[in-house]
Short mmCIF file of C-alpha atoms in Angstrom, two decimals:
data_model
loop_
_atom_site.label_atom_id
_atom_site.label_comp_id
_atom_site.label_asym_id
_atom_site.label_seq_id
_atom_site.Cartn_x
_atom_site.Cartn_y
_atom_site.Cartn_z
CA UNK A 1 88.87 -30.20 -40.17
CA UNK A 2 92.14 -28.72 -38.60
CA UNK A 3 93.08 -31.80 -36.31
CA UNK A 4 95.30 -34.90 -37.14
CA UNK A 5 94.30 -38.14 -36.57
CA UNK A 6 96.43 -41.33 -35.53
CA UNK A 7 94.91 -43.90 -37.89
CA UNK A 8 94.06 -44.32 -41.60
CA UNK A 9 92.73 -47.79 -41.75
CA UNK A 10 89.40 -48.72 -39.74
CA UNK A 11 87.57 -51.75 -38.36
CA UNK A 12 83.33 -51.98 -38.36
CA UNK A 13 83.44 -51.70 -34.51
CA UNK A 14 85.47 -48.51 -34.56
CA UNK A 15 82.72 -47.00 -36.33
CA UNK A 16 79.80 -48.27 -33.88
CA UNK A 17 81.90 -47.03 -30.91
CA UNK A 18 82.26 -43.50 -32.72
CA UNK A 19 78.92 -43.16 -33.38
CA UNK A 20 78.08 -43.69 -29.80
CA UNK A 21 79.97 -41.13 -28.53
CA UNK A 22 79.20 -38.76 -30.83
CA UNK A 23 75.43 -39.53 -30.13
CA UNK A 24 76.40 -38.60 -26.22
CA UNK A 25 77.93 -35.54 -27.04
CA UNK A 26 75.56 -34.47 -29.22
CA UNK A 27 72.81 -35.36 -26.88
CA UNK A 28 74.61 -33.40 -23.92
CA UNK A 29 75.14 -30.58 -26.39
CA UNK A 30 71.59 -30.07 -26.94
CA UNK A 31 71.40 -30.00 -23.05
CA UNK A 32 74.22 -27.47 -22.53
CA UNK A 33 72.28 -25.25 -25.47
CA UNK A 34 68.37 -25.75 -23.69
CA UNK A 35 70.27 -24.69 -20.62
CA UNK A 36 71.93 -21.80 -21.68
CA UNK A 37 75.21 -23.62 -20.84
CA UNK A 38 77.16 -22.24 -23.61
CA UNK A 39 78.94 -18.88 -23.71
CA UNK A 40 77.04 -15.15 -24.13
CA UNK A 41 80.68 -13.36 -24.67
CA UNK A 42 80.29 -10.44 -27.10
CA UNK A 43 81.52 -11.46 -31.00
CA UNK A 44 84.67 -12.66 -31.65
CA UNK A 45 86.24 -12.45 -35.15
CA UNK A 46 89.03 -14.55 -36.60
CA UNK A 47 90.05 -15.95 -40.41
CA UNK A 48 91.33 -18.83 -41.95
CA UNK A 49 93.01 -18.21 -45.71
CA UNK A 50 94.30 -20.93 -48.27
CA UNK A 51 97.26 -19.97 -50.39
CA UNK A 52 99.52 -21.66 -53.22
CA UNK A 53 103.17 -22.43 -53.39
CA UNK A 54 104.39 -22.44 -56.83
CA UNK A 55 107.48 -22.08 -58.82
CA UNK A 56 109.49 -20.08 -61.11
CA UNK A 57 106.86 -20.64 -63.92
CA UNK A 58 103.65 -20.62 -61.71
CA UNK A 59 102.84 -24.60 -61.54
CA UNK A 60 102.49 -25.57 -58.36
CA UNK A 61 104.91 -27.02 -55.79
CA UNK A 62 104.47 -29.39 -53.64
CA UNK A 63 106.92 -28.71 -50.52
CA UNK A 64 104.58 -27.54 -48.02
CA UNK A 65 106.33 -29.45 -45.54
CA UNK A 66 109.94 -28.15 -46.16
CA UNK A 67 108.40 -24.74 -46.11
CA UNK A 68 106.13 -25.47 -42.86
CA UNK A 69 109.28 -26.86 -41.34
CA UNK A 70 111.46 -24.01 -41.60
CA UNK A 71 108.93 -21.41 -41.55
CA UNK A 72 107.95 -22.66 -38.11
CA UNK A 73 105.01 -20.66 -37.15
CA UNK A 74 102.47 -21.82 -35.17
CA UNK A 75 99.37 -20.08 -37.78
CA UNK A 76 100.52 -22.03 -40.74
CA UNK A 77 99.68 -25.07 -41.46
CA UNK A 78 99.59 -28.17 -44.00
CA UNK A 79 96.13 -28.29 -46.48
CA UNK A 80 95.29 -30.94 -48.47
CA UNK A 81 97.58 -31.14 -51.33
CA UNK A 82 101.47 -30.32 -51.03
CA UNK A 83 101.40 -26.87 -52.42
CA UNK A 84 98.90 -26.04 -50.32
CA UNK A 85 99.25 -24.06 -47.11
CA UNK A 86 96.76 -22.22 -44.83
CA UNK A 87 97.44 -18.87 -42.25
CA UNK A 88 94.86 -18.27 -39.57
CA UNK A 89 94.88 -15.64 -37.19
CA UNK A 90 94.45 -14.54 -33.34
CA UNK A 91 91.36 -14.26 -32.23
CA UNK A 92 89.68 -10.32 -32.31
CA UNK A 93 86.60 -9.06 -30.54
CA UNK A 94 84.45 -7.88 -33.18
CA UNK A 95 84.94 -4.24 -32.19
CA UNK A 96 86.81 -1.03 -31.71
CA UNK A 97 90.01 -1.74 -34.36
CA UNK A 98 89.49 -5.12 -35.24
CA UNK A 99 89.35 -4.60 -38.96
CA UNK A 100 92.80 -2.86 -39.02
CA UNK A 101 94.22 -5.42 -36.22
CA UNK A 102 92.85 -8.07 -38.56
CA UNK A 103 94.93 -6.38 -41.20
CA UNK A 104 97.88 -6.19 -39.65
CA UNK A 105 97.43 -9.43 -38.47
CA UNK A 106 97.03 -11.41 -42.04
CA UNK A 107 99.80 -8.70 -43.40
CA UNK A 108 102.54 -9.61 -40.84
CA UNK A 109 102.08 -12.97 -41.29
CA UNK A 110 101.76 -12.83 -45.05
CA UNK A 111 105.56 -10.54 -45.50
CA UNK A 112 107.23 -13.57 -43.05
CA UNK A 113 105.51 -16.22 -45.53
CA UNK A 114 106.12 -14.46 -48.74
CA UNK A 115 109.64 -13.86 -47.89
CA UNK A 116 110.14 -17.32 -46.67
CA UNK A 117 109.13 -18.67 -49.58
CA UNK A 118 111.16 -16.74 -51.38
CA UNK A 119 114.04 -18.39 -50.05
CA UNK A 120 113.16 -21.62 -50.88
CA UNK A 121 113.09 -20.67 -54.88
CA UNK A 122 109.12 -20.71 -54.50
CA UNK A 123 106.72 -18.04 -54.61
CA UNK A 124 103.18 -17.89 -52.66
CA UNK A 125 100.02 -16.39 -54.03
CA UNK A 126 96.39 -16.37 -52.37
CA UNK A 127 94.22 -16.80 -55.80
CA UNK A 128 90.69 -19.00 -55.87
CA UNK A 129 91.57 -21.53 -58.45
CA UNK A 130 95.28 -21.77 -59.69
CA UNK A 131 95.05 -21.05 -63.52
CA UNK A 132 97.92 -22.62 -64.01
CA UNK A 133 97.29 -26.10 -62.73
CA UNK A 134 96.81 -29.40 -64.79
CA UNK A 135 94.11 -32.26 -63.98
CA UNK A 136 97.75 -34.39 -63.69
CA UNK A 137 99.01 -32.05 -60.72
CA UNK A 138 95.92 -34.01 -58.25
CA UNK A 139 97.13 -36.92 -57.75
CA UNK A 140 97.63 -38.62 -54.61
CA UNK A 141 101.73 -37.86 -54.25
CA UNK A 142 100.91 -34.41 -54.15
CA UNK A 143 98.41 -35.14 -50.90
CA UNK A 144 100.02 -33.82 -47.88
CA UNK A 145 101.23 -36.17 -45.55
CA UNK A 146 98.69 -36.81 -42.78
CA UNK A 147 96.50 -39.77 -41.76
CA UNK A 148 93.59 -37.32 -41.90
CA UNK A 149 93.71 -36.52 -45.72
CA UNK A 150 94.42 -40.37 -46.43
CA UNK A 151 91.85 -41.54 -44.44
CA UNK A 152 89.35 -39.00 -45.98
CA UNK A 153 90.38 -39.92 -49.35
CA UNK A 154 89.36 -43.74 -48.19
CA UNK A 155 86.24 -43.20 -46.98
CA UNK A 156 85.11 -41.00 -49.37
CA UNK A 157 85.78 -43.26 -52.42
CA UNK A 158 84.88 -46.28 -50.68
CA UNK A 159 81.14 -44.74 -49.93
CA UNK A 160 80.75 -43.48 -53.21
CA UNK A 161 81.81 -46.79 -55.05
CA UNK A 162 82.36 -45.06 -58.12
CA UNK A 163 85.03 -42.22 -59.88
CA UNK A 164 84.12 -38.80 -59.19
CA UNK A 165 82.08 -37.17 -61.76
CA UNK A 166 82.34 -33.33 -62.73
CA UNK A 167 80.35 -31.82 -64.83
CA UNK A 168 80.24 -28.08 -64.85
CA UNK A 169 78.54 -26.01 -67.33
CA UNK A 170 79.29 -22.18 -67.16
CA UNK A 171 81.04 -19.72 -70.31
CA UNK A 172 82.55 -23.28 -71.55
CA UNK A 173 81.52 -26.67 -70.39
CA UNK A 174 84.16 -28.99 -68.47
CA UNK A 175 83.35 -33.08 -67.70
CA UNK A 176 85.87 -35.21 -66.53
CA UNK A 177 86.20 -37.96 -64.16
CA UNK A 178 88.77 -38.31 -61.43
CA UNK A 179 89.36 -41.26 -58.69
CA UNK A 180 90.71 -39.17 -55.44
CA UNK A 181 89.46 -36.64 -53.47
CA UNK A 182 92.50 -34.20 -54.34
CA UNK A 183 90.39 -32.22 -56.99
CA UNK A 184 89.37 -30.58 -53.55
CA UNK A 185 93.17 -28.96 -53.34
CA UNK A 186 91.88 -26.92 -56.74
CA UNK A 187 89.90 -24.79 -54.44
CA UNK A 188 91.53 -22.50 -51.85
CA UNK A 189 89.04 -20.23 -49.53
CA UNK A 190 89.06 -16.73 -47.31
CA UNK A 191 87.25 -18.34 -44.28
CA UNK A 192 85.27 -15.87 -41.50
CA UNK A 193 84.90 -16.86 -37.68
CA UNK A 194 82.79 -14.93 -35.92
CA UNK A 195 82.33 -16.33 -32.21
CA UNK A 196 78.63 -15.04 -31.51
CA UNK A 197 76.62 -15.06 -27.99
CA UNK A 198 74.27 -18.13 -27.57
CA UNK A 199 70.76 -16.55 -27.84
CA UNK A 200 71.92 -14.94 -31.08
CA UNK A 201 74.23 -17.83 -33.04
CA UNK A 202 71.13 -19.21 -34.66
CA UNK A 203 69.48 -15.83 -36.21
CA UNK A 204 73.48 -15.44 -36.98
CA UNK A 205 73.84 -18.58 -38.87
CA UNK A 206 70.62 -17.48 -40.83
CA UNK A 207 71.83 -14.60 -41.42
CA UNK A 208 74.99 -15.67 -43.10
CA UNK A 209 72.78 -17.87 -45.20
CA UNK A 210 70.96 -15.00 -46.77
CA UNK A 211 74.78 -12.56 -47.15
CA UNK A 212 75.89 -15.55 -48.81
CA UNK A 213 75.14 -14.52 -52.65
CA UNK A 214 76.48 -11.21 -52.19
CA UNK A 215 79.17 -12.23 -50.84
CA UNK A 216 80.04 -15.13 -53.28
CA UNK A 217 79.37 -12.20 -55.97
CA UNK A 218 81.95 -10.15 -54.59
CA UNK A 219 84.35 -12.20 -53.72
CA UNK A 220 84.45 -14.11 -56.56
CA UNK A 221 88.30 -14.83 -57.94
CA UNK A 222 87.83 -18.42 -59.48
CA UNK A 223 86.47 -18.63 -63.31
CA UNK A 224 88.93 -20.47 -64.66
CA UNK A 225 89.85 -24.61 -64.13
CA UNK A 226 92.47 -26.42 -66.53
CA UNK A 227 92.11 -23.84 -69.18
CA UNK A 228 87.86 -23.75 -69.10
CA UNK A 229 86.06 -20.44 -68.46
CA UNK A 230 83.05 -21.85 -65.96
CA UNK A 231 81.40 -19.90 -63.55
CA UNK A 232 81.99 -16.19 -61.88
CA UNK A 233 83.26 -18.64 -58.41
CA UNK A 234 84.29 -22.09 -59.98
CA UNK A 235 85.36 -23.09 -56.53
CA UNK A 236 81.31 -23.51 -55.67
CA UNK A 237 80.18 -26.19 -58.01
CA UNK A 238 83.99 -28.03 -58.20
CA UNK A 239 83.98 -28.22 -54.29
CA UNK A 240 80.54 -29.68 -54.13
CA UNK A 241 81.48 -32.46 -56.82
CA UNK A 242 84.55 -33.09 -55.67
CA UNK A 243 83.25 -34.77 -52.58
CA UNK A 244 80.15 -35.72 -53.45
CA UNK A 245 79.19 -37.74 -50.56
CA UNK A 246 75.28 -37.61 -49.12
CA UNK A 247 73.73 -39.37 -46.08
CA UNK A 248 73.33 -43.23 -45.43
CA UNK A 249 73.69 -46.10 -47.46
CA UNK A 250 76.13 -44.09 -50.16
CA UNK A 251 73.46 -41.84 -51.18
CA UNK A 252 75.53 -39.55 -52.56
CA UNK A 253 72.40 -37.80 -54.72
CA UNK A 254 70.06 -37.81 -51.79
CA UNK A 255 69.40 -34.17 -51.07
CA UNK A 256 71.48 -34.03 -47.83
CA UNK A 257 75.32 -33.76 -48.92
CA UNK A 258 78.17 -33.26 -47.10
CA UNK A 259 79.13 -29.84 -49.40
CA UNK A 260 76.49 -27.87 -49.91
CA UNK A 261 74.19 -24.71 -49.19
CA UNK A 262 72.84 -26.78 -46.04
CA UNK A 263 69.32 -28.21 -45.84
CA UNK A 264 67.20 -24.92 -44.21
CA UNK A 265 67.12 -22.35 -41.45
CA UNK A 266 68.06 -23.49 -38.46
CA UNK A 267 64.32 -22.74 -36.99
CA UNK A 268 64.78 -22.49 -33.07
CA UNK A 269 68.52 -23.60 -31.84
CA UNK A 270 71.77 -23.98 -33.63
CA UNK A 271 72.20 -27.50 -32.51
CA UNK A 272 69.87 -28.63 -35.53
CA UNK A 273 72.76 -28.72 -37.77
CA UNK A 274 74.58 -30.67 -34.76
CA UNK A 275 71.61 -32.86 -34.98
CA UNK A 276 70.97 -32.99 -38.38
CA UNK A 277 74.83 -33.97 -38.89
CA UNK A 278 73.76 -36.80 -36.11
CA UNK A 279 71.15 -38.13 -37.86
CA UNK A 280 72.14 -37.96 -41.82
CA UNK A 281 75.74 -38.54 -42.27
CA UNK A 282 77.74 -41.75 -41.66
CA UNK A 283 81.12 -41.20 -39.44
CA UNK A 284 84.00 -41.00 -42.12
CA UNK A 285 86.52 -40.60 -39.60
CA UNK A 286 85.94 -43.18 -36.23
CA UNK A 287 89.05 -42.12 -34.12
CA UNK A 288 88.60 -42.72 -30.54
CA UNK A 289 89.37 -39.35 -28.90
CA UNK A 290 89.65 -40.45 -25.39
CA UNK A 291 88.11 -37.59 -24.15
CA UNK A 292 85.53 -36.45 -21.73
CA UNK A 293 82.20 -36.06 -23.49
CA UNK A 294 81.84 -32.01 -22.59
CA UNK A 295 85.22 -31.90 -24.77
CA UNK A 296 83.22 -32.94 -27.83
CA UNK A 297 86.00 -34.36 -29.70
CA UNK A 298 83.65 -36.33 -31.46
CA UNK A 299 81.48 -33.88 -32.68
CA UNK A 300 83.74 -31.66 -33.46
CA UNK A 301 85.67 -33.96 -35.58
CA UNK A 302 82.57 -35.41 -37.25
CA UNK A 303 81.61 -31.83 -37.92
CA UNK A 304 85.12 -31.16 -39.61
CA UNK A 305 83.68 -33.71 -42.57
CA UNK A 306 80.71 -31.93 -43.15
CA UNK A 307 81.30 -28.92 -45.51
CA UNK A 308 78.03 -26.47 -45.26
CA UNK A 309 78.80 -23.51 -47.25
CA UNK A 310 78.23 -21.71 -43.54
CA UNK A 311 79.42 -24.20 -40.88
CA UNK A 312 78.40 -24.08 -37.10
CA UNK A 313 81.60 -25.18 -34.96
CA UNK A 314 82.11 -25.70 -31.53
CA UNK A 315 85.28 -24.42 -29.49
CA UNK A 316 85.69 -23.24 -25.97
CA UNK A 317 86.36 -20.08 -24.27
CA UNK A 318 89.58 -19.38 -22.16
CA UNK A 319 88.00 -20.39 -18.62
CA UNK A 320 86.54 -23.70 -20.63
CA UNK A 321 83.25 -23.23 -21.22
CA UNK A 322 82.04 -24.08 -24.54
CA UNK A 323 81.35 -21.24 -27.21
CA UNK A 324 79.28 -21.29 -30.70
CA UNK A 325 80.90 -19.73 -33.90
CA UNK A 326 80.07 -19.73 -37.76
CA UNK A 327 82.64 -20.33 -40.29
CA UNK A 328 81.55 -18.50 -43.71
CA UNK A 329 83.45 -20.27 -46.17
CA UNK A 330 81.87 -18.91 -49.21
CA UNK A 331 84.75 -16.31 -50.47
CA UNK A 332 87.67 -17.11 -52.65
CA UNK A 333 91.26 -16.41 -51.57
CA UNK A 334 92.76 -13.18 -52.39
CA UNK A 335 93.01 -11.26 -54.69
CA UNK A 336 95.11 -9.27 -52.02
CA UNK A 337 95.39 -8.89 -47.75
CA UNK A 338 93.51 -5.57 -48.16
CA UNK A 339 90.75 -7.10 -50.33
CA UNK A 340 90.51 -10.03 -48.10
CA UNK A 341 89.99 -7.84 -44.86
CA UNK A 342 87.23 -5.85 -46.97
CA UNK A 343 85.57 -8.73 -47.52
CA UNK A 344 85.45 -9.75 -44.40
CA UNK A 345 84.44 -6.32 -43.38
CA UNK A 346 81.36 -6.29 -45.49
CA UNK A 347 80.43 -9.94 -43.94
CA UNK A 348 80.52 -9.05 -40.57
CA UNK A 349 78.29 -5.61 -41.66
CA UNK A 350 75.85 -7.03 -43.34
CA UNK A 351 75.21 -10.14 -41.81
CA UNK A 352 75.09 -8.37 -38.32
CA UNK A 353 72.70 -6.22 -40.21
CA UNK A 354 70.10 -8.87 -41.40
CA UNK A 355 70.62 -10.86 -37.77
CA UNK A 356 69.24 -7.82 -36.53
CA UNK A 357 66.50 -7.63 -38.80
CA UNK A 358 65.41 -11.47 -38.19
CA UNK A 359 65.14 -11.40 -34.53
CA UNK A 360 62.70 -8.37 -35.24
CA UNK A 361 60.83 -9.23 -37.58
CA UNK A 362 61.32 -12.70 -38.47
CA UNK A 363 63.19 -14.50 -41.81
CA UNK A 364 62.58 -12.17 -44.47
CA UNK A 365 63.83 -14.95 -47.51
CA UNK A 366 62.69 -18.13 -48.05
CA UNK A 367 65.33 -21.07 -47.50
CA UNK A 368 64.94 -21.80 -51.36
CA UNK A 369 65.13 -18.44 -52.75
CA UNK A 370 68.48 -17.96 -50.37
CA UNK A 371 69.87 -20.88 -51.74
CA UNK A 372 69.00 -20.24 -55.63
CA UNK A 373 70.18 -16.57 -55.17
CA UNK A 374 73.58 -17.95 -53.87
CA UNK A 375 74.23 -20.61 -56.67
CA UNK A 376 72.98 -17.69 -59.35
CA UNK A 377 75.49 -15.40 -57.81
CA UNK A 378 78.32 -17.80 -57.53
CA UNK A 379 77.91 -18.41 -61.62
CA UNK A 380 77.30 -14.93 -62.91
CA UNK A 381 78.75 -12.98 -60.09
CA UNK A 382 78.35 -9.07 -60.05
CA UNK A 383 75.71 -9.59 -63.37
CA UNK A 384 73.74 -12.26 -61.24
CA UNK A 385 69.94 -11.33 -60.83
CA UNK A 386 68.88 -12.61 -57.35
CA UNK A 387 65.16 -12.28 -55.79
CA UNK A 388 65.53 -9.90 -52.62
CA UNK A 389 63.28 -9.18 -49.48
CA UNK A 390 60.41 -7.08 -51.55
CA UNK A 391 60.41 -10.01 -53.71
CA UNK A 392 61.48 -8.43 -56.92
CA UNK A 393 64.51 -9.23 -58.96
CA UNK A 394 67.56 -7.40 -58.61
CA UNK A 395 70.91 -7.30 -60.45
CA UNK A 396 73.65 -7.71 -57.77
CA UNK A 397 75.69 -5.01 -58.57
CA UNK A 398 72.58 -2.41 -58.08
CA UNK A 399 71.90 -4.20 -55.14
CA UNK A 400 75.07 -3.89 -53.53
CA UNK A 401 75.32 -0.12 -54.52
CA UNK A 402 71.92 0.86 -53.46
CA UNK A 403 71.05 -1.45 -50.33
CA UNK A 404 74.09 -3.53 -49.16
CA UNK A 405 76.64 -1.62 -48.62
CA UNK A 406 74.50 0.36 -46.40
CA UNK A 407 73.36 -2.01 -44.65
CA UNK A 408 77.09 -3.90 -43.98
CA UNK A 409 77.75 0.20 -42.40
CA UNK A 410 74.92 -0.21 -40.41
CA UNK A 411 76.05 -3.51 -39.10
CA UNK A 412 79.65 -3.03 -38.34
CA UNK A 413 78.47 0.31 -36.10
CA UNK A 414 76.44 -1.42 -34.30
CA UNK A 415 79.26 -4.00 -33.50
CA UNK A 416 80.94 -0.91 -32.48
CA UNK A 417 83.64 -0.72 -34.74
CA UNK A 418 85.65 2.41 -35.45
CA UNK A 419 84.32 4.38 -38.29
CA UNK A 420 87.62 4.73 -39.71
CA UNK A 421 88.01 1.07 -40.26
CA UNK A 422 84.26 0.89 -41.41
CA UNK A 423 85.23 4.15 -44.21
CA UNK A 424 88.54 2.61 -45.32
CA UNK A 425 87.38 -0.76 -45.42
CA UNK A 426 84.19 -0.98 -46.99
CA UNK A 427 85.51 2.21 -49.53
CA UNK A 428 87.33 -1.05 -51.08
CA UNK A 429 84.34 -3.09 -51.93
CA UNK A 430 82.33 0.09 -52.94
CA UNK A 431 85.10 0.84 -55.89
CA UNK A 432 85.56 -2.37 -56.33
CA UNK A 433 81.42 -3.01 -56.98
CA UNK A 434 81.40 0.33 -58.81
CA UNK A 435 84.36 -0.26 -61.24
CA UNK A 436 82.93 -4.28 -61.14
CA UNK A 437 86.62 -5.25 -60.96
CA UNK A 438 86.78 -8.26 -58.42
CA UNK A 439 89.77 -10.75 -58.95
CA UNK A 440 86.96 -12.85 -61.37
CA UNK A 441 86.24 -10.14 -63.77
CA UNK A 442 90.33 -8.61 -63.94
CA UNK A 443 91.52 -12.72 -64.87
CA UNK A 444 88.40 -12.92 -67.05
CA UNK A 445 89.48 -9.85 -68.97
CA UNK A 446 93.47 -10.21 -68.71
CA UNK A 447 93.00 -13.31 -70.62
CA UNK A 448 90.57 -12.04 -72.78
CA UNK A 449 93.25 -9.85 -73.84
CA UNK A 450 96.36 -12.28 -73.87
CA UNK A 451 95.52 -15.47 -73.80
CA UNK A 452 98.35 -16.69 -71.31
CA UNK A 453 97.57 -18.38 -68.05
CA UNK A 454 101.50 -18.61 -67.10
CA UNK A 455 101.98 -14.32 -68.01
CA UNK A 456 98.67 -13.64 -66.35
CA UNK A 457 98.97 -15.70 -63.51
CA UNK A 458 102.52 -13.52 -63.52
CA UNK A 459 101.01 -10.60 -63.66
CA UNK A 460 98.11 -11.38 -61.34
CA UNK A 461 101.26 -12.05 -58.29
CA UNK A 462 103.11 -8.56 -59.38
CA UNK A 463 99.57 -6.79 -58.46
CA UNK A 464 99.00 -8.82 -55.27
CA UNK A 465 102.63 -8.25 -54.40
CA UNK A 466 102.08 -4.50 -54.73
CA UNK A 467 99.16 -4.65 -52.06
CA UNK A 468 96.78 -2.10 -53.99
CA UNK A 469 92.96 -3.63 -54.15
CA UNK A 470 91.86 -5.40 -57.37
CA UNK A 471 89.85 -2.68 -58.39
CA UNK A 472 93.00 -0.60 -58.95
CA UNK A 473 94.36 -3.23 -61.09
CA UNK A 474 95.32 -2.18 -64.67
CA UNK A 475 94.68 -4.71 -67.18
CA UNK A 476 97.59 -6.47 -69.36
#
């Protein structure tokens, strides 16, 4: 949810008129969709990526709005929590260069921030979870200051009538409660975009589903919270309890959340998710937009408090018609920009791939077996045994070697992208899978070793700072 909103306290009857509209624009959606009244324009990629501000001694820092200020870019922006800040990018088509314009993209922008921050006696890193920060650091001070964040935080604890509970059992076993929503700001993602064509979006969004434990796997750079060793990707089961918020009447254990894996396939149309977000979640947020209803302001900021692991959004092309795209939000920030452009290499491949495969020959995973894989892969990572298409049980890291990484090649020349981008890119995750060094497994084994989150976290921002992949990272 990128947009700001001008209230933070709300009346019954704002929430009536909300849902109204957003039941109009959903209904005139569906419409636009049975028509084929959305846009067919070839893929589109684009990223959003979280990042830290922290000090001298690697705690965080909460001046995200001094920084923002003076850094004055127009693809930064304020997250949740003060020390918080996110970079997106310019829209690519998915072809020709787009990897390496990607690259240079997140790069530039990365130099300006680093060295910006620099000169505020700060430092930036891109890391999962911060090792470094305390339970005490999320508190409400540190939430940045915009009506949307308070006004989520309301909500939020007002429909669940009760603390927030976590209770996560990986290497070690953390349970605490917590009364805000600002254990969300522990978590800090590498989001894909990928604009997709209308006929496809749906097989697309299916798609993603299914590349969603590998990718977790692979990605993974977040086993450690407030000094616990919990799961390969800690951000998966922390995010998920952090705002653990379900459908109607507070029914915050019902099986329909607003973080999760989703509820299925979407069978025939992308605008059952629209629907389903219609039908099973209260408004949170009931700001009049005053718009037109083919702007969708209310379903697109209804849809901004709805966290699927793979999120359908709506936006709109340049001559203003309106355009589908999936946000894959499954992959931790960092460990560095060329790891993070690898990663989103291998999601475009392989998830092109398997679209590809669907449309011919229908889903070849059941919804269940997608989602168990993925929650399997976010706790043991590379190790993680998942059930694949022949039905047998694989260890990831095979997997990736011997099927994957093929198939993301596949997929990414069929997009048409350069195979020099393809080679160089997806070289990374293949040495990274082969030496199974991901940002997880080098802070799992740097502490193993020392026993320091301050000198590893240290150590962790000389690597990043250096630019070389993880899986050239020596260990301290």
């Amino acid at each position: 949810m990128g947009q700001e909103i001008s209230l933070s306290q709300f009346e019954e009857g704002d929430f009536e008129r909300f849902h109204q509209k957003l039941q109009q624009e959903t209904f005139l959606l569906s419409r636009l969709i049975k028509q084929k009244g959305c846009s067919h324009r070839s893929p589109v990629a684009g990223f959003e990526i979280e990042a830290w501000l922290v000090d001298k001694n690697m705690r965080p820092l909460p001046i995200n709005a001094r920084f923002l200020t003076t850094l004055n870019d127009p693809l930064a922006s304020a997250e949740l929590a003060k020390f918080n800040i996110e970079f997106n990018c310019d829209p690519t088509p998915l072809t020709d260069h787009v990897l390496s314009t990607l690259h240079q993209q997140l790069q530039a922008i990365w130099k300006k921030a680093s060295n910006h921050a620099e000169s505020l006696n700060s430092k930036i890193i891109m890391i999962g979870i911060l090792p470094t920060l305390k339970q005490s650091d999320l508190h409400l001070g540190n939430m940045s200051d915009l009506h949307r964040y308070r006004a989520l935080n309301t909500q939020i604890v007002q429909s669940r009538g009760k603390p927030i509970h976590i209770d996560i059992n990986g290497v070690e076993h953390l349970k605490f409660d917590h009364e805000d929503v600002m254990l969300e700001a522990a978590t800090t993602s590498f989001q894909t975009h990928i604009q997709l064509p209308l006929p496809v979006a749906h097989h697309f969004y299916n798609a993603s589903i299914i590349a969603s434990a590998p990718m977790v796997a692979l990605c993974a750079n977040a086993p450690f919270l407030f000094g616990k060793e919990l799961w390969h990707e800690t951000r998966i089961p922390l995010f998920e309890q952090a705002i653990e918020t379900g459908g109607y009447a507070a029914a915050s254990h019902e099986p329909l959340k607003r973080v999760s894996f989703g509820s299925g396939y979407a069978r025939n149309s992308i605008i059952e998710c629209f629907e389903e977000n219609l039908t099973h979640f209260p408004v949170l947020l009931p700001v009049d937009q005053h718009s037109a209803p083919e702007d969708f302001g209310h379903l697109r900021l209804h849809n901004g408090t709805i966290w699927r692991w793979n999120r359908p959004l709506i936006g709109f092309d340049s001559n203003g018609m309106p355009h589908i795209r999936i946000e894959h939000r499954t992959p931790a920030a960092g460990p560095t920009v060329i790891d993070t452009i690898a990663n989103a290499a291998f999601y475009y491949g392989l998830a092109q791939n398997v679209c590809t495969e669907i449309i011919a020959k229908g889903l070849p995973l059941p919804f269940a077996q997608a989602k168990d894989n993925f929650y399997q892969a976010a706790r043991f990572g590379l190790d993680a045994n998942i059930i694949w298409f022949d039905g047998t049980k694989q260890r990831l890291q095979h997997l990736l070697q011997s099927e994957l990484l093929p198939r993301a090649i596949s997929g990414l020349k069929a997009l048409g992208v350069y195979e020099a981008d393809i080679d160089g890119y997806l070289d990374i995750v293949r040495q990274r899978i082969d030496n199974k060094q991901n940002g997880c497994q080098w802070q799992r084994q740097t502490i193993k070793n020392h026993h320091d989150f301050k000198d590893m976290t240290e150590n962790y921002l000389i690597n990043q700072n250096t630019g070389n992949p993880v899986s050239e990272w020596k260990l301290m």
